[in-house]
């Protein structure tokens, strides 16, 4: 039996601005075959990540997300892999994503 993902989907249905701090890291990448984002950055396990399905530009201080876009809060493992991106039984594999690493 597969384990449940530690990613939490946001109940977001309207247009949204996610404000970033100068220390936060924005990545534009793709999920792997199993719905994980592989950053290969050791030492990020103390941080949280926000993953947005699709590619959205960083405007220096915020990322603007259109309505009905899927967004998750994810854990990061000690090897830099984010928890699986899934929603209602669907795994989002090989999808373009915008990742915001919240450096604390």
PDB file of C-alpha atoms in Angstrom:
ATOM      1  CA  UNK A   1       0.000   0.000   0.000  1.00  0.00           C
ATOM      2  CA  UNK A   2       1.522   3.379  -0.968  1.00  0.00           C
ATOM      3  CA  UNK A   3       2.208   5.995   1.670  1.00  0.00           C
ATOM      4  CA  UNK A   4       0.288   9.250   1.607  1.00  0.00           C
ATOM      5  CA  UNK A   5       2.138  12.343   0.430  1.00  0.00           C
ATOM      6  CA  UNK A   6       3.087  14.979   2.987  1.00  0.00           C
ATOM      7  CA  UNK A   7       2.163  17.715   0.502  1.00  0.00           C
ATOM      8  CA  UNK A   8      -0.905  19.768   1.407  1.00  0.00           C
ATOM      9  CA  UNK A   9      -2.993  21.304  -1.357  1.00  0.00           C
ATOM     10  CA  UNK A  10      -4.234  24.876  -0.842  1.00  0.00           C
ATOM     11  CA  UNK A  11      -8.003  25.489  -1.046  1.00  0.00           C
ATOM     12  CA  UNK A  12      -7.438  28.345  -3.497  1.00  0.00           C
ATOM     13  CA  UNK A  13     -10.030  29.343  -6.105  1.00  0.00           C
ATOM     14  CA  UNK A  14      -9.362  33.051  -6.685  1.00  0.00           C
ATOM     15  CA  UNK A  15      -6.473  35.079  -8.074  1.00  0.00           C
ATOM     16  CA  UNK A  16      -3.594  35.209  -5.602  1.00  0.00           C
ATOM     17  CA  UNK A  17      -0.334  37.079  -4.987  1.00  0.00           C
ATOM     18  CA  UNK A  18       2.328  35.170  -3.069  1.00  0.00           C
ATOM     19  CA  UNK A  19       4.799  37.672  -1.632  1.00  0.00           C
ATOM     20  CA  UNK A  20       8.440  36.652  -1.539  1.00  0.00           C
ATOM     21  CA  UNK A  21      11.332  37.820   0.599  1.00  0.00           C
ATOM     22  CA  UNK A  22      14.800  38.577  -0.824  1.00  0.00           C
ATOM     23  CA  UNK A  23      16.187  35.391   0.806  1.00  0.00           C
ATOM     24  CA  UNK A  24      13.520  33.091  -0.707  1.00  0.00           C
ATOM     25  CA  UNK A  25      14.513  30.974  -3.719  1.00  0.00           C
ATOM     26  CA  UNK A  26      12.319  30.620  -6.818  1.00  0.00           C
ATOM     27  CA  UNK A  27      12.920  27.616  -9.100  1.00  0.00           C
ATOM     28  CA  UNK A  28      11.314  26.740 -12.427  1.00  0.00           C
ATOM     29  CA  UNK A  29      11.506  22.992 -12.903  1.00  0.00           C
ATOM     30  CA  UNK A  30       9.565  19.810 -13.674  1.00  0.00           C
ATOM     31  CA  UNK A  31       8.260  16.974 -11.527  1.00  0.00           C
ATOM     32  CA  UNK A  32       9.700  13.495 -12.064  1.00  0.00           C
ATOM     33  CA  UNK A  33       7.819  10.328 -13.057  1.00  0.00           C
ATOM     34  CA  UNK A  34       6.537   9.881  -9.483  1.00  0.00           C
ATOM     35  CA  UNK A  35       5.408  13.492  -8.929  1.00  0.00           C
ATOM     36  CA  UNK A  36       8.421  14.685  -6.916  1.00  0.00           C
ATOM     37  CA  UNK A  37      10.592  17.758  -7.494  1.00  0.00           C
ATOM     38  CA  UNK A  38      14.275  16.842  -7.296  1.00  0.00           C
ATOM     39  CA  UNK A  39      16.392  19.834  -6.223  1.00  0.00           C
ATOM     40  CA  UNK A  40      19.466  17.832  -5.069  1.00  0.00           C
ATOM     41  CA  UNK A  41      20.193  20.581  -2.514  1.00  0.00           C
ATOM     42  CA  UNK A  42      21.270  19.040   0.770  1.00  0.00           C
ATOM     43  CA  UNK A  43      20.579  21.197   3.791  1.00  0.00           C
ATOM     44  CA  UNK A  44      17.154  22.397   2.641  1.00  0.00           C
ATOM     45  CA  UNK A  45      15.280  19.921   4.886  1.00  0.00           C
ATOM     46  CA  UNK A  46      14.708  22.655   7.470  1.00  0.00           C
ATOM     47  CA  UNK A  47      12.832  24.782   4.920  1.00  0.00           C
ATOM     48  CA  UNK A  48       9.297  24.533   3.537  1.00  0.00           C
ATOM     49  CA  UNK A  49       8.386  24.839  -0.112  1.00  0.00           C
ATOM     50  CA  UNK A  50       5.388  26.108  -2.028  1.00  0.00           C
ATOM     51  CA  UNK A  51       4.811  24.416  -5.383  1.00  0.00           C
ATOM     52  CA  UNK A  52       2.592  25.998  -8.043  1.00  0.00           C
ATOM     53  CA  UNK A  53       1.428  23.900 -10.992  1.00  0.00           C
ATOM     54  CA  UNK A  54       2.665  25.779 -14.072  1.00  0.00           C
ATOM     55  CA  UNK A  55       5.309  28.431 -14.701  1.00  0.00           C
ATOM     56  CA  UNK A  56       4.680  31.881 -13.224  1.00  0.00           C
ATOM     57  CA  UNK A  57       7.261  34.699 -13.269  1.00  0.00           C
ATOM     58  CA  UNK A  58       8.724  36.138 -10.083  1.00  0.00           C
ATOM     59  CA  UNK A  59       8.199  39.925 -10.067  1.00  0.00           C
ATOM     60  CA  UNK A  60      11.017  40.500  -7.515  1.00  0.00           C
ATOM     61  CA  UNK A  61       8.554  40.783  -4.591  1.00  0.00           C
ATOM     62  CA  UNK A  62       5.633  38.499  -5.516  1.00  0.00           C
ATOM     63  CA  UNK A  63       4.354  35.734  -7.770  1.00  0.00           C
ATOM     64  CA  UNK A  64       0.910  36.294  -9.235  1.00  0.00           C
ATOM     65  CA  UNK A  65      -1.159  33.114  -9.569  1.00  0.00           C
ATOM     66  CA  UNK A  66      -4.386  32.980 -11.605  1.00  0.00           C
ATOM     67  CA  UNK A  67      -7.582  31.532 -10.190  1.00  0.00           C
ATOM     68  CA  UNK A  68      -8.108  27.763  -9.970  1.00  0.00           C
ATOM     69  CA  UNK A  69      -4.377  27.011 -10.110  1.00  0.00           C
ATOM     70  CA  UNK A  70      -3.236  24.118  -7.920  1.00  0.00           C
ATOM     71  CA  UNK A  71      -0.788  25.065  -5.144  1.00  0.00           C
ATOM     72  CA  UNK A  72       0.833  22.817  -2.509  1.00  0.00           C
ATOM     73  CA  UNK A  73       2.901  23.247   0.633  1.00  0.00           C
ATOM     74  CA  UNK A  74       5.615  20.572   0.601  1.00  0.00           C
ATOM     75  CA  UNK A  75       8.225  19.066   2.877  1.00  0.00           C
ATOM     76  CA  UNK A  76      11.835  18.791   1.718  1.00  0.00           C
ATOM     77  CA  UNK A  77      13.926  15.685   2.464  1.00  0.00           C
ATOM     78  CA  UNK A  78      17.585  15.739   3.520  1.00  0.00           C
ATOM     79  CA  UNK A  79      18.554  15.095  -0.125  1.00  0.00           C
ATOM     80  CA  UNK A  80      16.508  18.008  -1.410  1.00  0.00           C
ATOM     81  CA  UNK A  81      13.538  16.080  -2.784  1.00  0.00           C
ATOM     82  CA  UNK A  82      10.087  17.601  -2.257  1.00  0.00           C
ATOM     83  CA  UNK A  83       7.116  15.510  -1.142  1.00  0.00           C
ATOM     84  CA  UNK A  84       4.899  14.117  -3.892  1.00  0.00           C
ATOM     85  CA  UNK A  85       2.549  16.423  -5.802  1.00  0.00           C
ATOM     86  CA  UNK A  86      -0.875  14.810  -5.961  1.00  0.00           C
ATOM     87  CA  UNK A  87      -4.520  15.805  -5.665  1.00  0.00           C
ATOM     88  CA  UNK A  88      -7.672  13.698  -5.495  1.00  0.00           C
ATOM     89  CA  UNK A  89      -5.767  10.548  -6.455  1.00  0.00           C
ATOM     90  CA  UNK A  90      -3.946  12.072  -9.448  1.00  0.00           C
ATOM     91  CA  UNK A  91      -0.134  12.258  -9.332  1.00  0.00           C
ATOM     92  CA  UNK A  92       1.256  15.244 -11.239  1.00  0.00           C
ATOM     93  CA  UNK A  93       4.246  13.662 -12.972  1.00  0.00           C
ATOM     94  CA  UNK A  94       6.362  15.336 -15.674  1.00  0.00           C
ATOM     95  CA  UNK A  95       4.612  18.695 -15.117  1.00  0.00           C
ATOM     96  CA  UNK A  96       6.163  22.163 -15.199  1.00  0.00           C
ATOM     97  CA  UNK A  97       6.079  23.780 -11.768  1.00  0.00           C
ATOM     98  CA  UNK A  98       7.169  26.949 -10.005  1.00  0.00           C
ATOM     99  CA  UNK A  99       8.826  26.181  -6.672  1.00  0.00           C
ATOM    100  CA  UNK A 100       9.248  28.762  -3.922  1.00  0.00           C
ATOM    101  CA  UNK A 101      11.718  27.689  -1.208  1.00  0.00           C
ATOM    102  CA  UNK A 102      10.955  29.589   2.010  1.00  0.00           C
ATOM    103  CA  UNK A 103      14.362  30.177   3.596  1.00  0.00           C
ATOM    104  CA  UNK A 104      13.837  30.637   7.328  1.00  0.00           C
TER     105      UNK A 104
END
